[in-house]
Amino acid sequence: MTEPLCRIQDLADPGSKGLEVELDGVRTEIFIVRRGQAVYAYRNSCPHTGGPLDWKPDEYLDGDGEYIMCATHAALFQIEDGLCIGGPCKRQHLTPVPLRVEGDAVYLA
Ligand code: FES
Protein backbone atom coordinates (compact mmCIF):
# COMPACT_ATOMS: atom_id res chain seq x y z
CA MET A 1 0.00 0.00 0.00
CA THR A 2 1.45 3.34 -1.03
CA GLU A 3 1.70 5.97 1.67
CA PRO A 4 0.02 9.32 0.90
CA LEU A 5 2.25 12.37 0.49
CA CYS A 6 0.09 14.16 3.03
CA ARG A 7 -3.50 14.70 4.07
CA ILE A 8 -5.42 17.79 3.03
CA GLN A 9 -6.44 18.50 6.62
CA ASP A 10 -2.77 18.65 7.63
CA LEU A 11 -2.19 21.68 5.35
CA ALA A 12 -3.27 25.19 6.28
CA ASP A 13 -5.89 26.74 3.97
CA PRO A 14 -4.29 28.35 2.07
CA GLY A 15 -1.01 26.66 2.85
CA SER A 16 1.95 24.87 1.37
CA LYS A 17 4.38 22.08 2.15
CA GLY A 18 7.69 21.02 0.63
CA LEU A 19 8.50 17.37 -0.01
CA GLU A 20 11.13 15.23 -1.66
CA VAL A 21 9.74 12.48 -3.89
CA GLU A 22 11.00 10.13 -6.58
CA LEU A 23 9.98 11.25 -10.09
CA ASP A 24 11.15 9.13 -13.01
CA GLY A 25 13.64 7.46 -10.67
CA VAL A 26 15.18 10.75 -9.49
CA ARG A 27 14.80 12.29 -6.02
CA THR A 28 13.07 15.61 -6.70
CA GLU A 29 11.97 18.52 -4.52
CA ILE A 30 8.32 19.41 -4.99
CA PHE A 31 5.77 21.43 -3.07
CA ILE A 32 2.05 21.07 -2.53
CA VAL A 33 -0.33 24.02 -2.18
CA ARG A 34 -3.78 23.76 -0.67
CA ARG A 35 -6.61 26.15 -1.47
CA GLY A 36 -9.95 25.06 -0.03
CA GLN A 37 -10.31 21.35 -0.74
CA ALA A 38 -8.11 21.57 -3.87
CA VAL A 39 -4.40 20.71 -3.88
CA TYR A 40 -1.77 21.45 -6.52
CA ALA A 41 1.86 20.38 -6.77
CA TYR A 42 4.86 21.73 -8.66
CA ARG A 43 8.56 21.05 -8.86
CA ASN A 44 10.47 23.36 -6.52
CA SER A 45 12.28 25.03 -9.40
CA CYS A 46 11.67 28.60 -10.53
CA PRO A 47 11.52 29.05 -14.33
CA HIS A 48 13.73 32.14 -13.95
CA THR A 49 16.92 30.49 -12.64
CA GLY A 50 15.93 26.95 -11.71
CA GLY A 51 16.47 27.73 -8.04
CA PRO A 52 14.06 26.82 -5.23
CA LEU A 53 11.03 28.99 -4.52
CA ASP A 54 10.61 28.64 -0.75
CA TRP A 55 11.77 31.44 1.50
CA LYS A 56 11.75 29.17 4.54
CA PRO A 57 10.71 25.54 4.98
CA ASP A 58 7.16 24.91 3.74
CA GLU A 59 6.61 28.61 2.84
CA TYR A 60 5.83 29.07 -0.85
CA LEU A 61 2.98 31.60 -0.79
CA ASP A 62 2.85 35.38 -0.66
CA GLY A 63 1.64 37.16 2.47
CA ASP A 64 -2.03 36.97 1.46
CA GLY A 65 -1.86 33.33 0.36
CA GLU A 66 -3.14 34.42 -3.06
CA TYR A 67 -0.12 33.43 -5.13
CA ILE A 68 2.93 31.22 -5.06
CA MET A 69 5.91 33.55 -4.63
CA CYS A 70 9.54 32.87 -5.49
CA ALA A 71 11.82 33.89 -2.63
CA THR A 72 14.70 34.97 -4.86
CA HIS A 73 13.19 37.71 -7.07
CA ALA A 74 9.54 37.67 -5.90
CA ALA A 75 7.95 36.31 -9.09
CA LEU A 76 4.25 35.54 -8.51
CA PHE A 77 2.55 32.42 -9.87
CA GLN A 78 -1.12 31.47 -9.99
CA ILE A 79 -1.80 28.62 -7.60
CA GLU A 80 -4.14 26.72 -9.91
CA ASP A 81 -1.93 26.50 -13.01
CA GLY A 82 1.54 27.78 -12.05
CA LEU A 83 1.45 30.65 -14.57
CA CYS A 84 3.79 33.52 -13.67
CA ILE A 85 1.78 36.76 -13.64
CA GLY A 86 4.54 39.09 -12.47
CA GLY A 87 8.31 39.05 -12.21
CA PRO A 88 11.29 38.18 -14.38
CA CYS A 89 9.73 34.96 -15.72
CA LYS A 90 6.31 36.46 -16.55
CA ARG A 91 4.13 34.16 -18.72
CA GLN A 92 6.29 31.12 -17.96
CA HIS A 93 4.96 28.21 -15.92
CA LEU A 94 6.05 26.18 -12.95
CA THR A 95 6.33 22.47 -13.79
CA PRO A 96 3.23 20.68 -12.48
CA VAL A 97 3.38 17.38 -10.62
CA PRO A 98 0.14 15.38 -11.08
CA LEU A 99 -1.64 14.41 -7.88
CA ARG A 100 -4.42 11.99 -7.05
CA VAL A 101 -6.72 12.65 -4.11
CA GLU A 102 -8.63 9.85 -2.39
CA GLY A 103 -10.82 11.20 0.37
CA ASP A 104 -8.42 13.35 2.37
CA ALA A 105 -5.26 11.56 1.25
CA VAL A 106 -2.97 13.08 -1.43
CA TYR A 107 -0.84 10.79 -3.62
CA LEU A 108 1.42 11.20 -6.63
CA ALA A 109 -0.70 10.35 -9.68
S1 FES B 1 14.70 32.86 -9.29
FE1 FES B 1 12.52 32.97 -9.09
S2 FES B 1 12.10 34.97 -9.75
FE2 FES B 1 14.24 34.82 -10.02
XYZ file of C-alpha atoms and ligand atoms in Angstrom:
113
model
C 0.000 0.000 0.000
C 1.445 3.338 -1.034
C 1.702 5.968 1.672
C 0.016 9.320 0.903
C 2.253 12.373 0.489
C 0.092 14.159 3.027
C -3.498 14.696 4.073
C -5.424 17.790 3.033
C -6.443 18.502 6.623
C -2.766 18.649 7.625
C -2.188 21.677 5.354
C -3.268 25.188 6.277
C -5.890 26.743 3.970
C -4.292 28.349 2.072
C -1.015 26.661 2.852
C 1.949 24.867 1.375
C 4.377 22.077 2.150
C 7.691 21.017 0.629
C 8.497 17.366 -0.014
C 11.133 15.230 -1.658
C 9.743 12.485 -3.895
C 10.999 10.135 -6.575
C 9.981 11.250 -10.091
C 11.151 9.129 -13.012
C 13.638 7.463 -10.674
C 15.175 10.746 -9.487
C 14.800 12.290 -6.025
C 13.072 15.613 -6.702
C 11.972 18.525 -4.518
C 8.319 19.413 -4.986
C 5.765 21.428 -3.066
C 2.047 21.070 -2.527
C -0.327 24.017 -2.185
C -3.783 23.764 -0.670
C -6.614 26.151 -1.467
C -9.952 25.064 -0.032
C -10.306 21.354 -0.744
C -8.106 21.572 -3.875
C -4.405 20.714 -3.881
C -1.768 21.448 -6.516
C 1.862 20.379 -6.773
C 4.857 21.730 -8.663
C 8.560 21.051 -8.859
C 10.472 23.360 -6.523
C 12.277 25.032 -9.400
C 11.672 28.604 -10.533
C 11.520 29.049 -14.332
C 13.725 32.144 -13.954
C 16.918 30.492 -12.638
C 15.933 26.950 -11.713
C 16.471 27.734 -8.037
C 14.064 26.818 -5.232
C 11.026 28.987 -4.515
C 10.610 28.640 -0.754
C 11.774 31.437 1.502
C 11.751 29.169 4.539
C 10.715 25.543 4.983
C 7.158 24.915 3.743
C 6.609 28.612 2.843
C 5.831 29.069 -0.855
C 2.977 31.599 -0.787
C 2.852 35.382 -0.662
C 1.644 37.164 2.468
C -2.031 36.968 1.459
C -1.863 33.329 0.360
C -3.139 34.419 -3.062
C -0.122 33.433 -5.135
C 2.933 31.223 -5.059
C 5.914 33.551 -4.632
C 9.542 32.872 -5.493
C 11.821 33.892 -2.628
C 14.704 34.972 -4.863
C 13.194 37.710 -7.071
C 9.544 37.667 -5.897
C 7.948 36.314 -9.086
C 4.249 35.544 -8.515
C 2.550 32.419 -9.872
C -1.118 31.472 -9.993
C -1.796 28.623 -7.600
C -4.139 26.718 -9.912
C -1.926 26.504 -13.015
C 1.538 27.778 -12.053
C 1.447 30.654 -14.571
C 3.790 33.519 -13.674
C 1.776 36.756 -13.644
C 4.545 39.092 -12.470
C 8.306 39.049 -12.208
C 11.290 38.184 -14.378
C 9.726 34.960 -15.721
C 6.306 36.464 -16.551
C 4.129 34.163 -18.720
C 6.288 31.116 -17.964
C 4.957 28.205 -15.916
C 6.051 26.176 -12.947
C 6.334 22.472 -13.786
C 3.234 20.684 -12.484
C 3.376 17.381 -10.624
C 0.141 15.381 -11.077
C -1.641 14.414 -7.880
C -4.418 11.994 -7.050
C -6.716 12.649 -4.108
C -8.633 9.846 -2.386
C -10.816 11.201 0.368
C -8.421 13.352 2.372
C -5.256 11.560 1.248
C -2.973 13.077 -1.429
C -0.840 10.791 -3.623
C 1.419 11.203 -6.633
C -0.702 10.352 -9.677
S 14.697 32.859 -9.294
Fe 12.525 32.968 -9.094
S 12.095 34.968 -9.749
Fe 14.235 34.825 -10.015
